[in-house]
mmCIF file with all atom_site columns, C-alpha atoms in Angstrom:
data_model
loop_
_atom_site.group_PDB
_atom_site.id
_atom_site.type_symbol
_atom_site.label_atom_id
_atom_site.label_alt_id
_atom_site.label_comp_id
_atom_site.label_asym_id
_atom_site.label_entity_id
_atom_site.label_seq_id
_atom_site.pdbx_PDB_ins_code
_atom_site.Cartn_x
_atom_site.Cartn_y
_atom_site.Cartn_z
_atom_site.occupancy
_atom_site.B_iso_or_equiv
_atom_site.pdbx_formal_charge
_atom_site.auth_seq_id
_atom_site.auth_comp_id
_atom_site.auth_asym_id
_atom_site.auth_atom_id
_atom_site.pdbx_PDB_model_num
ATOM 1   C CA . UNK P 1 1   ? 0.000  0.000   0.000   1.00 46.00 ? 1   UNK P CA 1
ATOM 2   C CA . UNK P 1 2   ? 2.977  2.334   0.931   1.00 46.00 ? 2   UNK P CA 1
ATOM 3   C CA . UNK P 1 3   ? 4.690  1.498   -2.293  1.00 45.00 ? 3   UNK P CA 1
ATOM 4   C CA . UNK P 1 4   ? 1.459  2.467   -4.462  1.00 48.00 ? 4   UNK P CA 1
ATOM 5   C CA . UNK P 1 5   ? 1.435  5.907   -2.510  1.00 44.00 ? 5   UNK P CA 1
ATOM 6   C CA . UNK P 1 6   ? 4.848  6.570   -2.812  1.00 50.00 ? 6   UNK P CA 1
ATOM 7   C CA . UNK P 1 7   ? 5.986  5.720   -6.411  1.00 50.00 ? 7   UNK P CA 1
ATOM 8   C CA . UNK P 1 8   ? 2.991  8.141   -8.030  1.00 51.00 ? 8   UNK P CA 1
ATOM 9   C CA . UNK P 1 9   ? 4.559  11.042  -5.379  1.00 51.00 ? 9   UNK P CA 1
ATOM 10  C CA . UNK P 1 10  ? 7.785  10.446  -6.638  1.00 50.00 ? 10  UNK P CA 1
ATOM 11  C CA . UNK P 1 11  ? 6.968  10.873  -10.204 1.00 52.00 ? 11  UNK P CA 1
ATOM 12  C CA . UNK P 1 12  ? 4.275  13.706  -9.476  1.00 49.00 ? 12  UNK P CA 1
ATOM 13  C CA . UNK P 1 13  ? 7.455  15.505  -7.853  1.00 50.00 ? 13  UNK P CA 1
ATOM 14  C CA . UNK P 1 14  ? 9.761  14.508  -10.714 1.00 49.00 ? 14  UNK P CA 1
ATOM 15  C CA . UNK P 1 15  ? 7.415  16.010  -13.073 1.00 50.00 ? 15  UNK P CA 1
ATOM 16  C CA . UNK P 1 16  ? 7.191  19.124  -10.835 1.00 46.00 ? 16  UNK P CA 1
ATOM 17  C CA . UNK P 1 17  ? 10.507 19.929  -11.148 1.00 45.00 ? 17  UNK P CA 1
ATOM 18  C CA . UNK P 1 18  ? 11.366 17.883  -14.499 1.00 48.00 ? 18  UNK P CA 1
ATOM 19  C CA . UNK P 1 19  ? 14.208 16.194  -12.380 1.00 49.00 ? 19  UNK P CA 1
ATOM 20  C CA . UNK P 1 20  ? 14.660 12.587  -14.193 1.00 53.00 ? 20  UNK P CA 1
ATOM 21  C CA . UNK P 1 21  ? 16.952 11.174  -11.812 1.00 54.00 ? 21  UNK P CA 1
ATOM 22  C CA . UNK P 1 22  ? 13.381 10.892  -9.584  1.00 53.00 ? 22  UNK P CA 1
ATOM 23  C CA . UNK P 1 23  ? 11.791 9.306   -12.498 1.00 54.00 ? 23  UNK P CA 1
ATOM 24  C CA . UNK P 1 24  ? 14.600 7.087   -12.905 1.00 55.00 ? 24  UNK P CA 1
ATOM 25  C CA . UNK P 1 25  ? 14.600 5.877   -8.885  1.00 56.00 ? 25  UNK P CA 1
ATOM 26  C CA . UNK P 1 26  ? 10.646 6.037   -9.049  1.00 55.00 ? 26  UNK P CA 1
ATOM 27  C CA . UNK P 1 27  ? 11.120 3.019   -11.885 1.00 59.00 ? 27  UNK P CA 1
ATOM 28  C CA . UNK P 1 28  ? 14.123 1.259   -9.797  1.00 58.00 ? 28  UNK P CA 1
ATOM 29  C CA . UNK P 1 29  ? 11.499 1.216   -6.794  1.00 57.00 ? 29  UNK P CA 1
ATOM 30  C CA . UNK P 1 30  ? 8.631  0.086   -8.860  1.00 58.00 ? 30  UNK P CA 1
ATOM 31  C CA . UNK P 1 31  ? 10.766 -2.911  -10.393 1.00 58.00 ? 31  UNK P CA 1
ATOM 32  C CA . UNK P 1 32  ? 12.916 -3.821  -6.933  1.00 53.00 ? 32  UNK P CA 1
ATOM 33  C CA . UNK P 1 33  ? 9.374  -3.879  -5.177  1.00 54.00 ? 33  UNK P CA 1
ATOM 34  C CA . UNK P 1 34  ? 8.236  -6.405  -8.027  1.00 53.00 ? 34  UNK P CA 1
ATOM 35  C CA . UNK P 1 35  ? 10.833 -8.953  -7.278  1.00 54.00 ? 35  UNK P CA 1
ATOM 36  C CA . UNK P 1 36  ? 11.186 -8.843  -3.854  1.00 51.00 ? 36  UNK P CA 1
ATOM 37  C CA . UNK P 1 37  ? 7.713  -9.263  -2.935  1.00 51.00 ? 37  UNK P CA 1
ATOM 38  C CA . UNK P 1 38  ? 8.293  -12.715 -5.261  1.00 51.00 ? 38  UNK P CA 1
ATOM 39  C CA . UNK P 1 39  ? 11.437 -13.773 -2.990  1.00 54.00 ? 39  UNK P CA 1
ATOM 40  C CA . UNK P 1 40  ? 9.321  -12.571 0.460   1.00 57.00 ? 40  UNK P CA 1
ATOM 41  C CA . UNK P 1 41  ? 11.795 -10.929 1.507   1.00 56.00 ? 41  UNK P CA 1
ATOM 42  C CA . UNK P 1 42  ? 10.837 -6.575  2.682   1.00 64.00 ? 42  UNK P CA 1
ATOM 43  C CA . UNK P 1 43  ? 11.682 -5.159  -0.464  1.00 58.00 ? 43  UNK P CA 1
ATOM 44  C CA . UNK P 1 44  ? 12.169 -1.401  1.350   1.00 61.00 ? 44  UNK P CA 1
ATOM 45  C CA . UNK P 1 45  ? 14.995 -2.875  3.419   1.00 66.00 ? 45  UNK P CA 1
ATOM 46  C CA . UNK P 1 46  ? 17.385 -4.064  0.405   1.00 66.00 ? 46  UNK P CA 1
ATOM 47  C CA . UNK P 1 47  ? 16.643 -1.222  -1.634  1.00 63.00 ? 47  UNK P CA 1
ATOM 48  C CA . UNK P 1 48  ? 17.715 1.453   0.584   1.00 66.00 ? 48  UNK P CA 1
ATOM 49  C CA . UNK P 1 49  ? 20.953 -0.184  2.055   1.00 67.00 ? 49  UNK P CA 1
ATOM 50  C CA . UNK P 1 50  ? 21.518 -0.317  -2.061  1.00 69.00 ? 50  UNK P CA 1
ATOM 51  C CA . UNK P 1 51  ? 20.559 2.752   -3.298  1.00 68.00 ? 51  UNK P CA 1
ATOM 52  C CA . UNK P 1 52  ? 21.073 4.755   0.077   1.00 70.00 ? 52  UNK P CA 1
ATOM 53  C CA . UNK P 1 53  ? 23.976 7.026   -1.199  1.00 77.00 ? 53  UNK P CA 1
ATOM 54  C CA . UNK P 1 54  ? 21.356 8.110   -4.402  1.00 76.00 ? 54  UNK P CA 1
ATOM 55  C CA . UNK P 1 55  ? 18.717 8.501   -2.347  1.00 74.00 ? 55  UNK P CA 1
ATOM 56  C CA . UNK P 1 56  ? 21.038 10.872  -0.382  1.00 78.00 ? 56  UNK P CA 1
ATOM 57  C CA . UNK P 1 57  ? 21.737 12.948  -2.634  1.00 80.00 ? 57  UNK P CA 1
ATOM 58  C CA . UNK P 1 58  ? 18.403 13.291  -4.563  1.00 80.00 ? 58  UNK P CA 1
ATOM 59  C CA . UNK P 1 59  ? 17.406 14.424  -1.450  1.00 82.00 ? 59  UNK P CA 1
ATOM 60  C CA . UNK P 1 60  ? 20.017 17.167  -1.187  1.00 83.00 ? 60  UNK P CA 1
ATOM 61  C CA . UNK P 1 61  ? 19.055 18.393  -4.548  1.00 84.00 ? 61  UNK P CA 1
ATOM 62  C CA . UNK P 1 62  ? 15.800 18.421  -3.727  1.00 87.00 ? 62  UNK P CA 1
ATOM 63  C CA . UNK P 1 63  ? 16.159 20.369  -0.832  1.00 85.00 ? 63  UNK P CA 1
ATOM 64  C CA . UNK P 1 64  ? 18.748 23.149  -3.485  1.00 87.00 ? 64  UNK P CA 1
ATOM 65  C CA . UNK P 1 65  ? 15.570 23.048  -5.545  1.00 86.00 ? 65  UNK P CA 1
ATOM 66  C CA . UNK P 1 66  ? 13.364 24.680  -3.200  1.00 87.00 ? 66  UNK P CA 1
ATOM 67  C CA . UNK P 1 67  ? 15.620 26.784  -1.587  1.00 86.00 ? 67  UNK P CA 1
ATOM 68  C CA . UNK P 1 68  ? 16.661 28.210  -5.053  1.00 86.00 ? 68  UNK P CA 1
ATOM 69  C CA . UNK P 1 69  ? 12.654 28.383  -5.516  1.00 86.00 ? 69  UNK P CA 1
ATOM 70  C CA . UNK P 1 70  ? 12.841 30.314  -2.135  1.00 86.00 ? 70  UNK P CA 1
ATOM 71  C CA . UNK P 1 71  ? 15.409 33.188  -2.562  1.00 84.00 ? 71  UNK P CA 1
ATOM 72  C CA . UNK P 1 72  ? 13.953 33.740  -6.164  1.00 83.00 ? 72  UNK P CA 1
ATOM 73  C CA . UNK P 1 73  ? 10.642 34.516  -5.005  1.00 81.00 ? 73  UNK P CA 1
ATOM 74  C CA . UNK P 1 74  ? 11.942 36.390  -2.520  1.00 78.00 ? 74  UNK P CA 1
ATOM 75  C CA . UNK P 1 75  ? 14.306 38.593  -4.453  1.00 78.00 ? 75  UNK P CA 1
ATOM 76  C CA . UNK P 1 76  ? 11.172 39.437  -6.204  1.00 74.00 ? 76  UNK P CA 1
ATOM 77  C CA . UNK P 1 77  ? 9.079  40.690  -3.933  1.00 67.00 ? 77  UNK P CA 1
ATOM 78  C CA . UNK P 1 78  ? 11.608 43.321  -2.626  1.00 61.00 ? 78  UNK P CA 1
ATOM 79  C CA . UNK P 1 79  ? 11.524 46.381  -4.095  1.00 58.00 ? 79  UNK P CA 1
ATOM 80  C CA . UNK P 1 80  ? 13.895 48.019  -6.115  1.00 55.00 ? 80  UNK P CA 1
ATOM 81  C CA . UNK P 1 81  ? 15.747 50.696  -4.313  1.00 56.00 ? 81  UNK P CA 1
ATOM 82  C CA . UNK P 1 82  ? 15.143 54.734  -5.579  1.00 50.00 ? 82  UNK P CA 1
ATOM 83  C CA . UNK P 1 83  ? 18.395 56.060  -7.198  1.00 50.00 ? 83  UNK P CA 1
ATOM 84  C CA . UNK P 1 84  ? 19.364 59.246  -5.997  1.00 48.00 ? 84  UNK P CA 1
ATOM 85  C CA . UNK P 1 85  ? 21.336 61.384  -8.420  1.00 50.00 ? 85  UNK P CA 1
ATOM 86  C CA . UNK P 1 86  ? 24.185 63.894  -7.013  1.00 52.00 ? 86  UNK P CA 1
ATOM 87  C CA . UNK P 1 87  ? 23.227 67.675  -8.289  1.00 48.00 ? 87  UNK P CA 1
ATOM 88  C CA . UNK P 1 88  ? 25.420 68.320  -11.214 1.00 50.00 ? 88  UNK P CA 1
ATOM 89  C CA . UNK P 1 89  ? 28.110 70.425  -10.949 1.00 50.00 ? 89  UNK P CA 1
ATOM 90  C CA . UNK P 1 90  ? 27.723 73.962  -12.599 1.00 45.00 ? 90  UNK P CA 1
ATOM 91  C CA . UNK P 1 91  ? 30.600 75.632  -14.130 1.00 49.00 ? 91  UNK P CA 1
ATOM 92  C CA . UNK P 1 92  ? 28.929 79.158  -13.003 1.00 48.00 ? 92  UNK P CA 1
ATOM 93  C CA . UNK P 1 93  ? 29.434 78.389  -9.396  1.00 43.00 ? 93  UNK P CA 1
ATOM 94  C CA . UNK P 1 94  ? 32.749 79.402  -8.707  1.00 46.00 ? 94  UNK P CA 1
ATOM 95  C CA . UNK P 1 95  ? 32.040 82.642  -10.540 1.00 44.00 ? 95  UNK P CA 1
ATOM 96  C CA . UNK P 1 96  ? 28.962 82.980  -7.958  1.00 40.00 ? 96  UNK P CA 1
ATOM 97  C CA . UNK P 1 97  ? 31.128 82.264  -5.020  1.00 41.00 ? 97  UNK P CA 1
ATOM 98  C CA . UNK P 1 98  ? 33.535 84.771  -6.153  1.00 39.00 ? 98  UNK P CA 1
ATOM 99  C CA . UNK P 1 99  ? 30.966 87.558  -7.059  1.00 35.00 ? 99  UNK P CA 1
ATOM 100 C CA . UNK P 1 100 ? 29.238 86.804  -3.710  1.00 42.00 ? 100 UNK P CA 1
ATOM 101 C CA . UNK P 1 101 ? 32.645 87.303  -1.616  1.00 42.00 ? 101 UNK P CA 1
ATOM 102 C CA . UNK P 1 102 ? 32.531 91.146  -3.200  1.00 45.00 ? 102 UNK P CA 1
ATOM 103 C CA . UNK P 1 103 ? 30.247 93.047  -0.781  1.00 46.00 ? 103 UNK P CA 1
ATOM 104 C CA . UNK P 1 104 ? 31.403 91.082  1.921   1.00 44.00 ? 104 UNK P CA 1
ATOM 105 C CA . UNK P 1 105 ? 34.937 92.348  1.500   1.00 47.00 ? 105 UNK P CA 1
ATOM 106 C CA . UNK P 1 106 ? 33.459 95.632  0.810   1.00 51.00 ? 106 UNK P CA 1
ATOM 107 C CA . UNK P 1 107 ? 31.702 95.238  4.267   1.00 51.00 ? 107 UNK P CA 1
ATOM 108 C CA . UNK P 1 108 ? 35.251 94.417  6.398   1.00 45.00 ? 108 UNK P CA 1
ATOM 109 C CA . UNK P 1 109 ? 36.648 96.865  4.420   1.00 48.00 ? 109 UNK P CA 1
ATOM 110 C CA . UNK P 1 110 ? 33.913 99.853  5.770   1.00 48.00 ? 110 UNK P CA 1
ATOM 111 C CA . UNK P 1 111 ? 34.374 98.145  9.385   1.00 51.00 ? 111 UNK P CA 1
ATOM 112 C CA . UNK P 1 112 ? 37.907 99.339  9.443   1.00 57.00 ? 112 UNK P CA 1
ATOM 113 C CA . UNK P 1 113 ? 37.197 102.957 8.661   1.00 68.00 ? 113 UNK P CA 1
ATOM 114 C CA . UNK P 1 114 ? 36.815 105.062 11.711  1.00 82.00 ? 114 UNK P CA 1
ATOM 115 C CA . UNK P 1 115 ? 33.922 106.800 11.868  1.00 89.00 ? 115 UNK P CA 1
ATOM 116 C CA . UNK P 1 116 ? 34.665 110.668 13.154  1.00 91.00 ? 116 UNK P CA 1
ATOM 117 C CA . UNK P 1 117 ? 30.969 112.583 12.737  1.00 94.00 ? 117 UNK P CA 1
ATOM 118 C CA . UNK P 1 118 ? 28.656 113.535 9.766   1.00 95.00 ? 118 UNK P CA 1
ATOM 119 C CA . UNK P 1 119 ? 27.946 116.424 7.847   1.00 96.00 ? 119 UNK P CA 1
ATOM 120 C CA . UNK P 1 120 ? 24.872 117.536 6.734   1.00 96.00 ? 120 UNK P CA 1
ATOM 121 C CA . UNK P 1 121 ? 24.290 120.095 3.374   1.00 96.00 ? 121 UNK P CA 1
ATOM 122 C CA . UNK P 1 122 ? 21.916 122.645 2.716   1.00 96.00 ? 122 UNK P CA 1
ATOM 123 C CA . UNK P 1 123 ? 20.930 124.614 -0.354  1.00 94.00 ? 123 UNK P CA 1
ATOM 124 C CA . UNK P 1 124 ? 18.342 127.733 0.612   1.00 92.00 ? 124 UNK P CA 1
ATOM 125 C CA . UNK P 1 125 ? 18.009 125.873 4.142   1.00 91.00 ? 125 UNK P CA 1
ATOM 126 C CA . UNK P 1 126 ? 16.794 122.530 2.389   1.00 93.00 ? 126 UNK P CA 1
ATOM 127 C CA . UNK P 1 127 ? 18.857 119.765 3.636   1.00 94.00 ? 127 UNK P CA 1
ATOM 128 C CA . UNK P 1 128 ? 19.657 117.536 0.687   1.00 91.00 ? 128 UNK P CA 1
ATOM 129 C CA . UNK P 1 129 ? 22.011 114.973 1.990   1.00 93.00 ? 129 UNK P CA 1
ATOM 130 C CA . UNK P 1 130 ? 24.040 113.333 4.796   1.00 95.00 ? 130 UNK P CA 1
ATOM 131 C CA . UNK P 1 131 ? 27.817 111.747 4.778   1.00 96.00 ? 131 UNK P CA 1
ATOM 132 C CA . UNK P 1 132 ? 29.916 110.319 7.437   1.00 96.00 ? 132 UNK P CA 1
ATOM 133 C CA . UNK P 1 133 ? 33.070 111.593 7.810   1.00 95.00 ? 133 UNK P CA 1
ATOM 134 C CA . UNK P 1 134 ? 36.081 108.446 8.068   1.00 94.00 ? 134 UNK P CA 1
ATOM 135 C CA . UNK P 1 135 ? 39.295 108.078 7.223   1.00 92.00 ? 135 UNK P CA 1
ATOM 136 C CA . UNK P 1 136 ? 38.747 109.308 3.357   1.00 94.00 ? 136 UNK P CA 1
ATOM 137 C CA . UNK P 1 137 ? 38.683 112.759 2.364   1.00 96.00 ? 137 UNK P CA 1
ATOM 138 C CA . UNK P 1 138 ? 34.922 113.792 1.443   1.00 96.00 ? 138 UNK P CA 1
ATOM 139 C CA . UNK P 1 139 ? 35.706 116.090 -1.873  1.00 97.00 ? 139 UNK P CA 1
ATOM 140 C CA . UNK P 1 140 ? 32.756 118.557 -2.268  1.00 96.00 ? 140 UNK P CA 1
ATOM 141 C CA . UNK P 1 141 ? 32.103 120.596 -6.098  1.00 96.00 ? 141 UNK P CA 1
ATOM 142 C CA . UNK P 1 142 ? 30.072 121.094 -9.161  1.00 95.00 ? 142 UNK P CA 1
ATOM 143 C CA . UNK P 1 143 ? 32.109 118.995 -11.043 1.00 95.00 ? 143 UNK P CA 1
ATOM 144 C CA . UNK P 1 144 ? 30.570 114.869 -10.634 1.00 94.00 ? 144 UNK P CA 1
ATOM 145 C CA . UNK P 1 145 ? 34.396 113.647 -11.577 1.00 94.00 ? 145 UNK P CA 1
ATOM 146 C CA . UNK P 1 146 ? 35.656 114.982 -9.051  1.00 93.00 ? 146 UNK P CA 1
ATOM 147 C CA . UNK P 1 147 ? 33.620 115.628 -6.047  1.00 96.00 ? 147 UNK P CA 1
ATOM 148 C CA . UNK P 1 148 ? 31.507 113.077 -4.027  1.00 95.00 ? 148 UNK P CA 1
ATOM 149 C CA . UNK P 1 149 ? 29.253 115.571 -2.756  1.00 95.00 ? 149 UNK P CA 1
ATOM 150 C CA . UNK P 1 150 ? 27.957 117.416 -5.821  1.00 96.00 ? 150 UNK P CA 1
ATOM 151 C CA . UNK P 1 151 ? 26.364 120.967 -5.282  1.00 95.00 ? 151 UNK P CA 1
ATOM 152 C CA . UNK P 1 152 ? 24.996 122.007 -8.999  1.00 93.00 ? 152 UNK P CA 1
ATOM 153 C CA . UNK P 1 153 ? 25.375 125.373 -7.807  1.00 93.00 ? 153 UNK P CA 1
ATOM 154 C CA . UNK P 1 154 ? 27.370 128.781 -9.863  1.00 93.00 ? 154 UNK P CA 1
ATOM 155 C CA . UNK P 1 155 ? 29.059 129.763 -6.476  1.00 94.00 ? 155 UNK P CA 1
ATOM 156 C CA . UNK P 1 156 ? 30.563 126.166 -6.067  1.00 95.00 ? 156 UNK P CA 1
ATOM 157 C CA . UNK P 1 157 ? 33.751 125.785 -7.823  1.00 95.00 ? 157 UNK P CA 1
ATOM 158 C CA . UNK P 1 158 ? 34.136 122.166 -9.695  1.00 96.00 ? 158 UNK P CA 1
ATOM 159 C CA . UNK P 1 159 ? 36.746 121.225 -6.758  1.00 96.00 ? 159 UNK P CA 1
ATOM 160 C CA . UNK P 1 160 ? 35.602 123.333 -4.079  1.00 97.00 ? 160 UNK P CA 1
ATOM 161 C CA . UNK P 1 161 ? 36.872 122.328 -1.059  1.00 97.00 ? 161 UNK P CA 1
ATOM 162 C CA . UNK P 1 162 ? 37.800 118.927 1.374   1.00 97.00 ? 162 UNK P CA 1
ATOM 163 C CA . UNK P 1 163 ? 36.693 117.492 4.356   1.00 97.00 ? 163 UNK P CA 1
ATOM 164 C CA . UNK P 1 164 ? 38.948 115.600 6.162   1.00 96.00 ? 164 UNK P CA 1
ATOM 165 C CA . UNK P 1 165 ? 40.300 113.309 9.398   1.00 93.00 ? 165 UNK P CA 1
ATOM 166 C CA . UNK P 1 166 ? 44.196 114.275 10.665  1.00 92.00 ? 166 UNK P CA 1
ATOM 167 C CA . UNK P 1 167 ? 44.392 111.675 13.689  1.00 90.00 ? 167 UNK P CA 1
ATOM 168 C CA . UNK P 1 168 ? 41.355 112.448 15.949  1.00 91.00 ? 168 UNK P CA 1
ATOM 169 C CA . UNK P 1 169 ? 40.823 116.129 14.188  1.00 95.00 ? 169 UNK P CA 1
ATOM 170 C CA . UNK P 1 170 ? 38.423 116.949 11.356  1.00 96.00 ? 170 UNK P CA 1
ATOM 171 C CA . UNK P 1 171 ? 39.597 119.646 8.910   1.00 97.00 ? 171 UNK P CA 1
ATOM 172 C CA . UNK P 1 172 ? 37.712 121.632 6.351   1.00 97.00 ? 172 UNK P CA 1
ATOM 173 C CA . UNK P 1 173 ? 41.075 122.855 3.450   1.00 97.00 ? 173 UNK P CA 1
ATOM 174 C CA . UNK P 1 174 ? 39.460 125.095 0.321   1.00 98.00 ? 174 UNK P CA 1
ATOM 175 C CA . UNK P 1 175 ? 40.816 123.921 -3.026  1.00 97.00 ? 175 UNK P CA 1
ATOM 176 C CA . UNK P 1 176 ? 41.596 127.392 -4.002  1.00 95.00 ? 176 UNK P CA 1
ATOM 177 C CA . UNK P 1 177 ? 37.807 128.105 -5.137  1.00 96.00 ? 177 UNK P CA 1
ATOM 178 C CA . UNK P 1 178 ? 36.821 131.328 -6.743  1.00 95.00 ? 178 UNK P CA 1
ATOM 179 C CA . UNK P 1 179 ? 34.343 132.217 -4.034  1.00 95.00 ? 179 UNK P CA 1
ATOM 180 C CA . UNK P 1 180 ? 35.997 131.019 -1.327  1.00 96.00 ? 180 UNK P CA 1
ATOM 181 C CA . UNK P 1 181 ? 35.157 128.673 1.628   1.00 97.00 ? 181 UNK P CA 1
ATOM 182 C CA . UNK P 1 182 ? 34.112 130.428 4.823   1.00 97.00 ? 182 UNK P CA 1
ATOM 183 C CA . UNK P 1 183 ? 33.810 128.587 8.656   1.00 97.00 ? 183 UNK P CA 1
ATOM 184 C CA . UNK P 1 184 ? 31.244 130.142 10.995  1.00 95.00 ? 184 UNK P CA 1
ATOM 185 C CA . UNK P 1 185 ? 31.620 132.911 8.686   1.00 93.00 ? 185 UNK P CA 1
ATOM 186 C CA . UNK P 1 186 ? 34.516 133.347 8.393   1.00 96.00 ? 186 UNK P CA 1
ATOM 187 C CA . UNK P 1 187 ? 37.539 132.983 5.037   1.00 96.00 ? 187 UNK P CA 1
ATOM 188 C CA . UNK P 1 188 ? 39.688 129.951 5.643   1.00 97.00 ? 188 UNK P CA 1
ATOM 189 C CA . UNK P 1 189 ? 42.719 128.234 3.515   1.00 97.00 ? 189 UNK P CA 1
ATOM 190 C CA . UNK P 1 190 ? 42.334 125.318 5.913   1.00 97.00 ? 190 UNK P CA 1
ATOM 191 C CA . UNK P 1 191 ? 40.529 124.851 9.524   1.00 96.00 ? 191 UNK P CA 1
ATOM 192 C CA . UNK P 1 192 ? 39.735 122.305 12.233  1.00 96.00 ? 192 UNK P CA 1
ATOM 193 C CA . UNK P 1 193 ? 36.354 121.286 12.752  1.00 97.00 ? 193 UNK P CA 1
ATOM 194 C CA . UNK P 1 194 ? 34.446 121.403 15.994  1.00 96.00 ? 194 UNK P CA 1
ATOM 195 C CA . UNK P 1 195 ? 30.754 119.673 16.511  1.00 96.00 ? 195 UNK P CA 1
ATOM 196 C CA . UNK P 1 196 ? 28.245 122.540 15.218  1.00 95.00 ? 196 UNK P CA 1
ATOM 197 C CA . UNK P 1 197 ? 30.554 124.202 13.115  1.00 97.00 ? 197 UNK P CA 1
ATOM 198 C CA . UNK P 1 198 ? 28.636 125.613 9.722   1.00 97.00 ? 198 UNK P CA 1
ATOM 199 C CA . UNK P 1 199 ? 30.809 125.671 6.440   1.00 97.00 ? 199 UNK P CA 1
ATOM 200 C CA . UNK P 1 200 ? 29.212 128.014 3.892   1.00 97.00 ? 200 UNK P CA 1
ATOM 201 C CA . UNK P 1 201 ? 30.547 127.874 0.146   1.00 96.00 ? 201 UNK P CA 1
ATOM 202 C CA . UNK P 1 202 ? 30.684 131.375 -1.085  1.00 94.00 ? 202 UNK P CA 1
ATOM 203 C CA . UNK P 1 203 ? 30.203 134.515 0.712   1.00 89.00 ? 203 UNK P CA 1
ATOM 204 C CA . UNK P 1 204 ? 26.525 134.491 -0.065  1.00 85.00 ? 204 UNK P CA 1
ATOM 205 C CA . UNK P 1 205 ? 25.604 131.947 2.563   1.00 84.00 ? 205 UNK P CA 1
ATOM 206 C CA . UNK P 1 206 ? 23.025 129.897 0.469   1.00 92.00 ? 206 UNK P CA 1
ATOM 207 C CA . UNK P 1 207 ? 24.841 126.712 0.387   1.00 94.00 ? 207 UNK P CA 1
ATOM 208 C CA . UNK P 1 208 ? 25.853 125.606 3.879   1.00 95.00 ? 208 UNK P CA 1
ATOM 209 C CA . UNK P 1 209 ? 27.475 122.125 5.258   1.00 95.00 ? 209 UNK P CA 1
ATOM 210 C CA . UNK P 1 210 ? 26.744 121.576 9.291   1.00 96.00 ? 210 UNK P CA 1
ATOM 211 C CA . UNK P 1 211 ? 29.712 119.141 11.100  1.00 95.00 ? 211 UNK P CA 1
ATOM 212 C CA . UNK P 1 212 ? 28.475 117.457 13.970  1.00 95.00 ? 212 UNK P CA 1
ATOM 213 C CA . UNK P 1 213 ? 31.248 115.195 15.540  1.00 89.00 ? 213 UNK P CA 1
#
């Protein structure tokens, strides 16, 4: 009864997995089992001490099958990691980096001047503008070239006159302008500054520049 259950497994399996060295031992069984049930002797006893080392190892391959079977299936059920692409590299960036690094040098650079006071102008008592005074000389004229505060006045010379810093003193020096430069109303070549002084360019007094320090 065991043998008719058994050989038909075999061969199912063998067909399974198209594996004919299980056809080929289903066929041994089916023919040892035929002549030892003639000689009365257990025919499952003599066939495996004879055909143990086959049985062995169609046993091991069966056991490779599945497990091949087993890591397949598995392999395709997990998903397939994202790729993640590094940013390309632009040829512009260095240029950005550089053009970046610009103000802030421009900012260190403004840090180091020493900041001494402002001055404020005036044209008919309407303030226009206010500068600080530092370290560099603040040129004042009609003449955008030359001056950094322009006055588009006819009493201001092109290169009227300069404020600047002499260690901790401000000083007011006229550039040898054709109206002249007055402080607190009065002419001067060149003159220290004190807080609330009033420069006026030209004798006229419309135009005047207020230092407070």
């Amino acid at each position: 009864m065991r043998v008719k259950v058994l050989l038909p497994a075999l061969s199912l399996l063998a067909g399974a997995f198209s594996l004919p060295p299980i056809k080929l031992i289903a066929n041994q069984i089916s023919a040892f089992h035929i002549d030892q049930s003639a000689a009365g002797v257990p025919w499952y006893e003599k066939f495996f001490k004879e055909y143990q080392t086959i049985l062995l190892a169609v046993l091991l391959l069966i056991v490779a099958v599945v497990v091949v079977l087993l890591v397949r299936r598995v392999i395709r059920k997990k998903p397939a990691e994202p790729v993640v692409s590094e940013p390309a590299a632009f040829p512009d960036a260095d240029r950005s980096r550089k053009f970046d690094q610009r103000p802030a040098a421009q900012g260190i650079e403004r840090q180091a001047l020493q900041l001494q006071g402002n001055i404020e102008v005036y044209v008919n008592d309407q303030k226009l503008s206010t500068y600080p005074i530092t370290d560099k000389p603040i040129t004042i004229g009609r003449d955008p070239a030359k001056a950094v505060v322009v006055i588009q006045e006819p009493i201001v010379s092109k290169l009227h006159c300069t404020i600047f810093s002499r260690g901790e003193e401000v000083l007011v020096k006229d550039n040898e302008s054709t109206n002249g430069t007055y402080v607190n109303e009065k002419r001067i070549s060149e003159q220290t500054l004190a807080d609330n002084d009033t420069i006026t360019l030209g004798r006229k007094g419309n135009i005047k520049i207020r230092v407070y320090r």
